[in-house]
Amino acid sequence: MEPYRSWVPWMSGLGDGGRLLYSVVRMTRPQTIVEIGSARGFSTCALALACAENGSGTVFAIDPHLTNDWTDVGTQGKTFDFLKARLAEYQLESQCSPIRETSAVAGAAWSRPIDLLFIDGDHTKAGVTGDFESFAPWVREDGLIIVHDTGWEREGPLERHAGESWYRADMAVPAYMASLQEQGYQGATLMPEPGLTILHSRPNGFDFLRRRPALDDDGDRKSGSIRP
Ligand SMILES: C[S@@+](CC[C@H](N)C(=O)[O-])C[C@H]1O[C@@H](n2cnc3c(N)ncnc32)[C@H](O)[C@@H]1O
């Protein structure tokens, strides 16, 4: 349907991940969403569209929009203009606040709780580690973290793609996800490549008993009492 039916040259590797981002926002109704890595804005618009349809929520879209070898192939470095034009065309400007900074700069100034964090920025070890460590502590206990490009090595070592135009020897997202897994972070990864992982915001997941009625010592439910 209009205004979304025209084919748009997003030049994005997100693919059907855009539908997943949209769906998670529709289901969980986050108020504060932080996106690291907007590029031309496919993920940004998917998140903002869901906020618009929820009737609330803001996407803080962090990206310096500087030309880089990895993502700007064919975009002439004009990702910011493209993103702004899409937000205007789809009337999503009130759902999105672009922050034209690196995540390190934006992270140093960040000071509010986050309901949904989406990481798709600098995929090097220093980059993804810095993004997680700067922003994950701000994610609410019952919030979610979604990371893109997590499954590059699921089918075998990344080096098998050496020589392909998009190959990057410094891609470190899968290894970083393995380290989070070792720390106890739980999540679900959607494949095929390049993988999109939804994580609990804390190691060892949610406390599933937190909202259940409290039990007496002998195991009976206390009438009407709910644990805080
Ligand atoms: C894979 S693209 C993002 C794709 C986008 N999410 C989509 O749906 O098409 C990665 C983006 O991260 C941005 N980026 C690179 N380093 C960054 C940093 N330090 N902080 C924030 N964004 C960064 C790049 O400018 C690029 O636009």
Short mmCIF file of N, CA, C and O and ligand atoms in Angstrom, two decimals, residues 10-15 18 21 35-46 61-68 70-72 79 99 101-106 118-123 127 131 148-149, ligand 1:
data_model
loop_
_atom_site.label_atom_id
_atom_site.label_comp_id
_atom_site.label_asym_id
_atom_site.label_seq_id
_atom_site.Cartn_x
_atom_site.Cartn_y
_atom_site.Cartn_z
N TRP A 10 17.37 0.57 -0.79
CA TRP A 10 17.93 0.69 0.56
C TRP A 10 19.40 0.28 0.58
O TRP A 10 20.16 0.72 1.42
N MET A 11 19.78 -0.64 -0.28
CA MET A 11 21.14 -1.21 -0.31
C MET A 11 21.50 -1.72 1.08
O MET A 11 22.57 -1.46 1.62
N SER A 12 20.58 -2.47 1.64
CA SER A 12 20.73 -2.95 3.02
C SER A 12 20.87 -4.46 3.04
O SER A 12 20.24 -5.16 2.25
N GLY A 13 21.67 -4.95 3.98
CA GLY A 13 21.79 -6.39 4.16
C GLY A 13 20.78 -6.92 5.15
O GLY A 13 20.80 -8.11 5.48
N LEU A 14 19.88 -6.11 5.61
CA LEU A 14 18.95 -6.52 6.67
C LEU A 14 17.88 -7.49 6.17
O LEU A 14 17.46 -8.39 6.90
N GLY A 15 17.44 -7.32 4.96
CA GLY A 15 16.45 -8.24 4.37
C GLY A 15 15.20 -8.36 5.23
O GLY A 15 14.66 -7.37 5.72
N GLY A 18 14.07 -6.66 8.66
CA GLY A 18 13.25 -5.46 8.81
C GLY A 18 11.87 -5.80 9.33
O GLY A 18 11.29 -5.09 10.17
N LEU A 21 12.18 -6.58 13.06
CA LEU A 21 12.28 -5.37 13.88
C LEU A 21 10.91 -4.73 14.05
O LEU A 21 10.51 -4.34 15.15
N GLU A 35 19.03 2.90 17.98
CA GLU A 35 19.59 2.16 16.85
C GLU A 35 21.02 2.67 16.63
O GLU A 35 21.23 3.87 16.50
N ILE A 36 21.96 1.73 16.57
CA ILE A 36 23.34 2.11 16.23
C ILE A 36 23.62 1.58 14.83
O ILE A 36 23.67 0.36 14.62
N GLY A 37 23.75 2.47 13.87
CA GLY A 37 23.98 2.08 12.47
C GLY A 37 22.70 2.15 11.68
O GLY A 37 21.93 1.19 11.62
N SER A 38 22.46 3.30 11.04
CA SER A 38 21.23 3.49 10.27
C SER A 38 21.45 3.29 8.79
O SER A 38 20.55 2.85 8.07
N ALA A 39 22.64 3.70 8.31
CA ALA A 39 22.92 3.72 6.86
C ALA A 39 21.82 4.48 6.13
O ALA A 39 21.48 5.60 6.50
N ARG A 40 21.18 3.86 5.15
CA ARG A 40 20.14 4.57 4.40
C ARG A 40 18.78 4.54 5.09
O ARG A 40 17.83 5.13 4.61
N GLY A 41 18.69 3.78 6.19
CA GLY A 41 17.51 3.89 7.01
C GLY A 41 16.47 2.79 6.88
O GLY A 41 15.32 2.98 7.30
N PHE A 42 16.86 1.64 6.33
CA PHE A 42 15.87 0.57 6.23
C PHE A 42 15.40 0.15 7.63
O PHE A 42 14.20 0.14 7.92
N SER A 43 16.36 -0.19 8.50
CA SER A 43 15.98 -0.58 9.86
C SER A 43 15.32 0.59 10.60
O SER A 43 14.33 0.41 11.32
N THR A 44 15.85 1.80 10.39
CA THR A 44 15.30 2.98 11.06
C THR A 44 13.82 3.14 10.72
O THR A 44 12.98 3.37 11.60
N CYS A 45 13.49 3.02 9.45
CA CYS A 45 12.10 3.21 9.02
C CYS A 45 11.21 2.07 9.50
O CYS A 45 10.05 2.30 9.86
N ALA A 46 11.75 0.84 9.53
CA ALA A 46 10.95 -0.29 10.03
C ALA A 46 10.59 -0.07 11.50
O ALA A 46 9.44 -0.29 11.92
N ALA A 61 18.39 7.36 16.25
CA ALA A 61 19.14 6.67 15.19
C ALA A 61 20.55 7.25 15.10
O ALA A 61 20.76 8.33 14.55
N ILE A 62 21.50 6.49 15.66
CA ILE A 62 22.88 6.98 15.78
C ILE A 62 23.72 6.48 14.61
O ILE A 62 23.81 5.27 14.37
N ASP A 63 24.31 7.40 13.88
CA ASP A 63 25.21 7.04 12.77
C ASP A 63 25.92 8.32 12.35
O ASP A 63 25.27 9.35 12.14
N PRO A 64 27.24 8.28 12.22
CA PRO A 64 27.94 9.51 11.80
C PRO A 64 27.70 9.84 10.33
O PRO A 64 27.97 10.96 9.90
N HIS A 65 27.22 8.85 9.57
CA HIS A 65 26.98 9.03 8.14
C HIS A 65 28.21 9.56 7.41
O HIS A 65 28.13 10.50 6.62
N LEU A 66 29.34 8.97 7.75
CA LEU A 66 30.57 9.28 7.04
C LEU A 66 30.80 8.18 6.00
O LEU A 66 30.42 7.03 6.22
N THR A 67 31.42 8.54 4.90
CA THR A 67 31.70 7.53 3.87
C THR A 67 32.63 6.46 4.44
O THR A 67 33.60 6.79 5.12
N ASN A 68 32.28 5.22 4.26
CA ASN A 68 33.18 4.14 4.67
C ASN A 68 33.12 3.00 3.67
O ASN A 68 32.13 2.82 2.98
N TRP A 70 32.88 -0.13 3.92
CA TRP A 70 32.09 -1.32 4.21
C TRP A 70 30.64 -1.17 3.78
O TRP A 70 30.09 -2.04 3.10
N THR A 71 30.03 -0.05 4.11
CA THR A 71 28.59 0.04 3.88
C THR A 71 28.19 1.04 2.81
O THR A 71 27.04 1.08 2.42
N ASP A 72 29.12 1.86 2.39
CA ASP A 72 28.71 2.93 1.52
C ASP A 72 28.96 2.66 0.05
O ASP A 72 28.91 3.57 -0.77
N THR A 79 24.17 8.82 2.78
CA THR A 79 23.18 8.05 3.54
C THR A 79 22.27 8.94 4.38
O THR A 79 21.09 8.64 4.55
N ILE A 99 20.76 11.00 15.25
CA ILE A 99 21.90 11.57 15.98
C ILE A 99 23.12 11.33 15.12
O ILE A 99 23.59 10.19 14.98
N GLU A 101 26.32 11.21 14.98
CA GLU A 101 27.55 11.08 15.77
C GLU A 101 27.98 9.62 15.71
O GLU A 101 27.16 8.75 15.41
N THR A 102 29.23 9.37 16.11
CA THR A 102 29.59 7.98 16.33
C THR A 102 28.91 7.50 17.61
O THR A 102 28.52 8.32 18.46
N SER A 103 28.80 6.19 17.75
CA SER A 103 28.17 5.65 18.96
C SER A 103 29.00 5.97 20.20
O SER A 103 28.45 6.09 21.29
N ALA A 104 30.31 6.13 20.02
CA ALA A 104 31.16 6.46 21.18
C ALA A 104 30.79 7.86 21.70
O ALA A 104 30.63 8.05 22.91
N VAL A 105 30.64 8.80 20.79
CA VAL A 105 30.28 10.16 21.20
C VAL A 105 28.86 10.18 21.76
O VAL A 105 28.60 10.75 22.83
N ALA A 106 27.94 9.55 21.06
CA ALA A 106 26.55 9.53 21.53
C ALA A 106 26.43 8.79 22.86
O ALA A 106 25.66 9.18 23.74
N PHE A 118 19.11 -1.66 19.24
CA PHE A 118 19.43 -2.39 18.01
C PHE A 118 20.85 -2.01 17.59
O PHE A 118 21.14 -0.84 17.35
N ILE A 119 21.72 -3.02 17.51
CA ILE A 119 23.14 -2.76 17.19
C ILE A 119 23.46 -3.27 15.78
O ILE A 119 23.37 -4.47 15.50
N ASP A 120 23.83 -2.33 14.91
CA ASP A 120 24.19 -2.68 13.53
C ASP A 120 25.16 -1.63 12.99
O ASP A 120 25.01 -1.11 11.90
N GLY A 121 26.19 -1.30 13.81
CA GLY A 121 27.10 -0.21 13.44
C GLY A 121 28.46 -0.71 13.01
O GLY A 121 28.59 -1.44 12.02
N ASP A 122 29.47 -0.33 13.76
CA ASP A 122 30.85 -0.74 13.49
C ASP A 122 31.00 -2.20 13.92
O ASP A 122 30.87 -2.51 15.11
N HIS A 123 31.29 -3.10 12.98
CA HIS A 123 31.27 -4.53 13.26
C HIS A 123 32.63 -5.09 13.70
O HIS A 123 32.80 -6.29 13.82
N GLY A 127 34.48 -2.00 17.91
CA GLY A 127 33.22 -1.33 17.63
C GLY A 127 32.05 -1.99 18.34
O GLY A 127 31.30 -1.33 19.09
N ASP A 131 29.90 -0.59 21.56
CA ASP A 131 28.46 -0.34 21.46
C ASP A 131 27.71 -1.05 22.58
O ASP A 131 26.83 -0.47 23.23
N HIS A 148 22.52 -7.32 14.73
CA HIS A 148 22.53 -7.84 13.35
C HIS A 148 23.91 -8.37 13.02
O HIS A 148 24.89 -8.03 13.65
N ASP A 149 23.97 -9.24 12.00
CA ASP A 149 25.24 -9.80 11.50
C ASP A 149 25.89 -10.75 12.49
O ASP A 149 27.11 -10.83 12.58
C1 LIG B 1 25.49 -2.27 8.17
S1 LIG B 1 25.22 -0.53 8.12
C2 LIG B 1 23.66 -0.34 8.89
C3 LIG B 1 22.54 -0.90 8.06
C4 LIG B 1 21.18 -0.46 8.49
N1 LIG B 1 20.88 -0.84 9.85
C5 LIG B 1 20.14 -0.99 7.55
O1 LIG B 1 19.06 -1.43 8.00
O2 LIG B 1 20.33 -0.96 6.34
C6 LIG B 1 26.36 0.04 9.31
C7 LIG B 1 26.27 1.53 9.61
O3 LIG B 1 27.01 1.76 10.80
C8 LIG B 1 27.57 3.03 10.72
N2 LIG B 1 28.68 3.12 11.64
C9 LIG B 1 29.96 2.77 11.46
N3 LIG B 1 30.69 3.06 12.53
C10 LIG B 1 29.83 3.59 13.43
C11 LIG B 1 29.97 4.11 14.75
N4 LIG B 1 31.16 4.13 15.36
N5 LIG B 1 28.89 4.60 15.38
C12 LIG B 1 27.67 4.58 14.78
N6 LIG B 1 27.48 4.12 13.53
C13 LIG B 1 28.55 3.63 12.87
C14 LIG B 1 27.99 3.18 9.28
O4 LIG B 1 28.07 4.56 8.93
C15 LIG B 1 26.87 2.45 8.55
O5 LIG B 1 25.91 3.34 8.06
#
